Amino acid sequence: MRWQCLMGYAKDGLVQEAMKLFGSMREKGSIPEVVIYTAVDDGFCKAQKCEDAKRIFRKMQSNGIVPNAFSYTVLIQGLYRANNLEDAAEFCSEMLEAGHSPNVATFVGLIDVICKEKDMEEAESVIGKLKQKGYLVNEKAVKEFLDKKAPFSPR
């Protein structure tokens, strides 16, 4: 029940209410903190409150809680869906530095939005930066994903 309230507050943009409930849940320690932080981030992302989502993510890190691959995925997808492309690409790089890789859906989604909102050159630049950080593009998996999940930009 508390989860649903927390998600509802965050999704509705009720930042203060979400943060109060979040604090209460953290104090009780009944749920792993990375899960709580990720849930709050998800709510803020869905409400397109990107600055709040980034702030919560950084607060999680400053409190010594290590984000997992899912935490990064939630934030990156929320950022690119809100056209916050530079931050989404930066968090992708950070995710790689932390030893995690974006899944195919996250990678394709980010690149697709960059192609739509910017251009192919920018998308190629982001792909190059991710490859420099160690991301291995599985072209077969990308093609299979695109075949199943159309419509994406036909580029």
Short mmCIF file of C-alpha atoms in Angstrom, two decimals:
data_model
loop_
_atom_site.label_atom_id
_atom_site.label_comp_id
_atom_site.label_asym_id
_atom_site.label_seq_id
_atom_site.Cartn_x
_atom_site.Cartn_y
_atom_site.Cartn_z
CA MET A 1 0.00 0.00 0.00
CA ARG A 2 2.79 2.45 0.86
CA TRP A 3 4.43 1.67 -2.51
CA GLN A 4 1.30 2.69 -4.35
CA CYS A 5 1.04 5.93 -2.38
CA LEU A 6 4.69 6.72 -2.98
CA MET A 7 4.40 6.06 -6.70
CA GLY A 8 1.18 8.07 -6.88
CA TYR A 9 2.70 11.08 -5.13
CA ALA A 10 5.77 11.02 -7.34
CA LYS A 11 3.77 10.49 -10.52
CA ASP A 12 1.42 13.36 -9.62
CA GLY A 13 4.38 15.63 -8.95
CA LEU A 14 3.65 15.89 -5.21
CA VAL A 15 7.32 16.07 -4.33
CA GLN A 16 6.99 16.97 -0.64
CA GLU A 17 4.45 14.24 0.06
CA ALA A 18 6.55 11.69 -1.82
CA MET A 19 9.68 12.67 0.08
CA LYS A 20 7.92 12.42 3.48
CA LEU A 21 6.65 8.94 2.72
CA PHE A 22 10.01 8.01 1.24
CA GLY A 23 11.75 9.07 4.47
CA SER A 24 9.30 7.06 6.54
CA MET A 25 9.86 3.95 4.42
CA ARG A 26 13.64 4.34 4.67
CA GLU A 27 13.49 4.65 8.46
CA LYS A 28 11.52 1.45 8.81
CA GLY A 29 14.04 -0.37 6.63
CA SER A 30 11.54 -2.96 5.48
CA ILE A 31 12.51 -2.69 1.81
CA PRO A 32 16.04 -2.51 0.35
CA GLU A 33 16.91 1.14 -0.09
CA VAL A 34 18.00 0.78 -3.71
CA VAL A 35 14.47 -0.45 -4.49
CA ILE A 36 12.86 2.51 -2.73
CA TYR A 37 15.11 5.06 -4.42
CA THR A 38 14.51 3.45 -7.81
CA ALA A 39 10.74 3.49 -7.26
CA VAL A 40 10.84 7.18 -6.40
CA ASP A 41 12.99 7.86 -9.46
CA ASP A 42 10.53 5.94 -11.62
CA GLY A 43 7.64 8.05 -10.33
CA PHE A 44 9.48 11.30 -10.93
CA CYS A 45 10.49 10.16 -14.41
CA LYS A 46 6.91 9.25 -15.28
CA ALA A 47 5.84 12.70 -14.08
CA GLN A 48 8.65 14.17 -16.22
CA LYS A 49 10.25 15.68 -13.12
CA CYS A 50 13.77 15.01 -14.40
CA GLU A 51 15.58 17.33 -12.02
CA ASP A 52 13.92 15.63 -9.04
CA ALA A 53 14.75 12.19 -10.48
CA LYS A 54 18.42 13.13 -10.96
CA ARG A 55 18.56 14.65 -7.47
CA ILE A 56 17.14 11.49 -5.87
CA PHE A 57 19.58 9.34 -7.85
CA ARG A 58 22.52 11.44 -6.64
CA LYS A 59 21.16 11.38 -3.08
CA MET A 60 21.06 7.58 -3.25
CA GLN A 61 24.72 7.56 -4.29
CA SER A 62 25.77 10.12 -1.68
CA ASN A 63 24.08 7.99 0.99
CA GLY A 64 26.33 5.09 -0.01
CA ILE A 65 23.68 3.09 -1.83
CA VAL A 66 25.04 1.67 -5.06
CA PRO A 67 22.62 1.89 -7.99
CA ASN A 68 22.02 -1.36 -9.81
CA ALA A 69 21.48 -1.82 -13.55
CA PHE A 70 17.72 -1.42 -13.14
CA SER A 71 18.17 1.87 -11.27
CA TYR A 72 20.23 3.25 -14.14
CA THR A 73 17.78 1.92 -16.72
CA VAL A 74 14.79 3.59 -15.04
CA LEU A 75 16.60 6.94 -14.93
CA ILE A 76 18.05 6.79 -18.45
CA GLN A 77 14.72 5.82 -20.03
CA GLY A 78 12.90 8.51 -18.05
CA LEU A 79 15.41 11.13 -19.15
CA TYR A 80 15.33 10.31 -22.84
CA ARG A 81 11.54 10.03 -22.85
CA ALA A 82 11.49 13.60 -21.53
CA ASN A 83 13.99 14.62 -24.25
CA ASN A 84 16.71 15.20 -21.67
CA LEU A 85 19.14 13.55 -24.06
CA GLU A 86 22.48 14.87 -22.84
CA ASP A 87 21.81 13.68 -19.29
CA ALA A 88 20.51 10.32 -20.55
CA ALA A 89 23.73 9.79 -22.53
CA GLU A 90 25.84 10.86 -19.53
CA PHE A 91 24.07 8.40 -17.24
CA CYS A 92 24.62 5.69 -19.86
CA SER A 93 28.34 6.42 -19.68
CA GLU A 94 28.23 6.41 -15.89
CA MET A 95 26.35 3.12 -15.97
CA LEU A 96 29.14 1.57 -18.03
CA GLU A 97 31.77 2.97 -15.66
CA ALA A 98 29.86 1.33 -12.79
CA GLY A 99 30.16 -2.05 -14.52
CA HIS A 100 26.64 -2.28 -15.94
CA SER A 101 25.52 -2.17 -19.57
CA PRO A 102 22.34 -0.66 -20.95
CA ASN A 103 19.97 -3.33 -22.20
CA VAL A 104 18.98 -3.35 -25.86
CA ALA A 105 15.67 -1.54 -25.24
CA THR A 106 17.41 1.30 -23.38
CA PHE A 107 20.18 1.62 -25.97
CA VAL A 108 17.81 1.56 -28.96
CA GLY A 109 15.36 3.94 -27.28
CA LEU A 110 18.07 6.48 -26.52
CA ILE A 111 19.56 6.34 -30.01
CA ASP A 112 16.12 6.53 -31.61
CA VAL A 113 15.17 9.68 -29.70
CA ILE A 114 18.55 11.27 -30.47
CA CYS A 115 17.98 10.55 -34.19
CA LYS A 116 14.49 12.09 -34.03
CA GLU A 117 15.34 15.12 -31.92
CA LYS A 118 18.86 15.85 -33.11
CA ASP A 119 20.40 14.00 -36.04
CA MET A 120 22.22 10.87 -37.11
CA GLU A 121 25.61 12.48 -36.54
CA GLU A 122 24.80 13.11 -32.87
CA ALA A 123 23.55 9.53 -32.50
CA GLU A 124 26.77 8.20 -34.00
CA SER A 125 28.76 10.40 -31.61
CA VAL A 126 26.89 9.00 -28.59
CA ILE A 127 27.36 5.43 -29.86
CA GLY A 128 31.09 6.12 -30.27
CA LYS A 129 31.36 7.48 -26.72
CA LEU A 130 29.54 4.47 -25.31
CA LYS A 131 31.80 2.12 -27.25
CA GLN A 132 34.84 3.94 -25.83
CA LYS A 133 33.45 3.26 -22.35
CA GLY A 134 33.24 -0.44 -23.20
CA TYR A 135 29.72 -0.88 -24.55
CA LEU A 136 29.54 -3.68 -27.08
CA VAL A 137 26.70 -3.17 -29.51
CA ASN A 138 25.09 -6.51 -30.21
CA GLU A 139 23.89 -5.74 -33.72
CA LYS A 140 21.93 -8.99 -34.00
CA ALA A 141 20.05 -8.27 -30.77
CA VAL A 142 19.38 -4.69 -31.89
CA LYS A 143 18.02 -5.88 -35.25
CA GLU A 144 15.81 -8.50 -33.55
CA PHE A 145 14.53 -5.89 -31.11
CA LEU A 146 13.73 -3.45 -33.89
CA ASP A 147 11.96 -6.15 -35.89
CA LYS A 148 9.73 -6.92 -32.88
CA LYS A 149 9.23 -3.44 -31.43
CA ALA A 150 8.54 -1.20 -34.44
CA PRO A 151 7.82 1.62 -34.98
CA PHE A 152 11.15 3.29 -34.51
CA SER A 153 12.72 5.81 -36.82
CA PRO A 154 13.26 4.18 -40.23
CA ARG A 155 16.85 5.37 -40.55
#
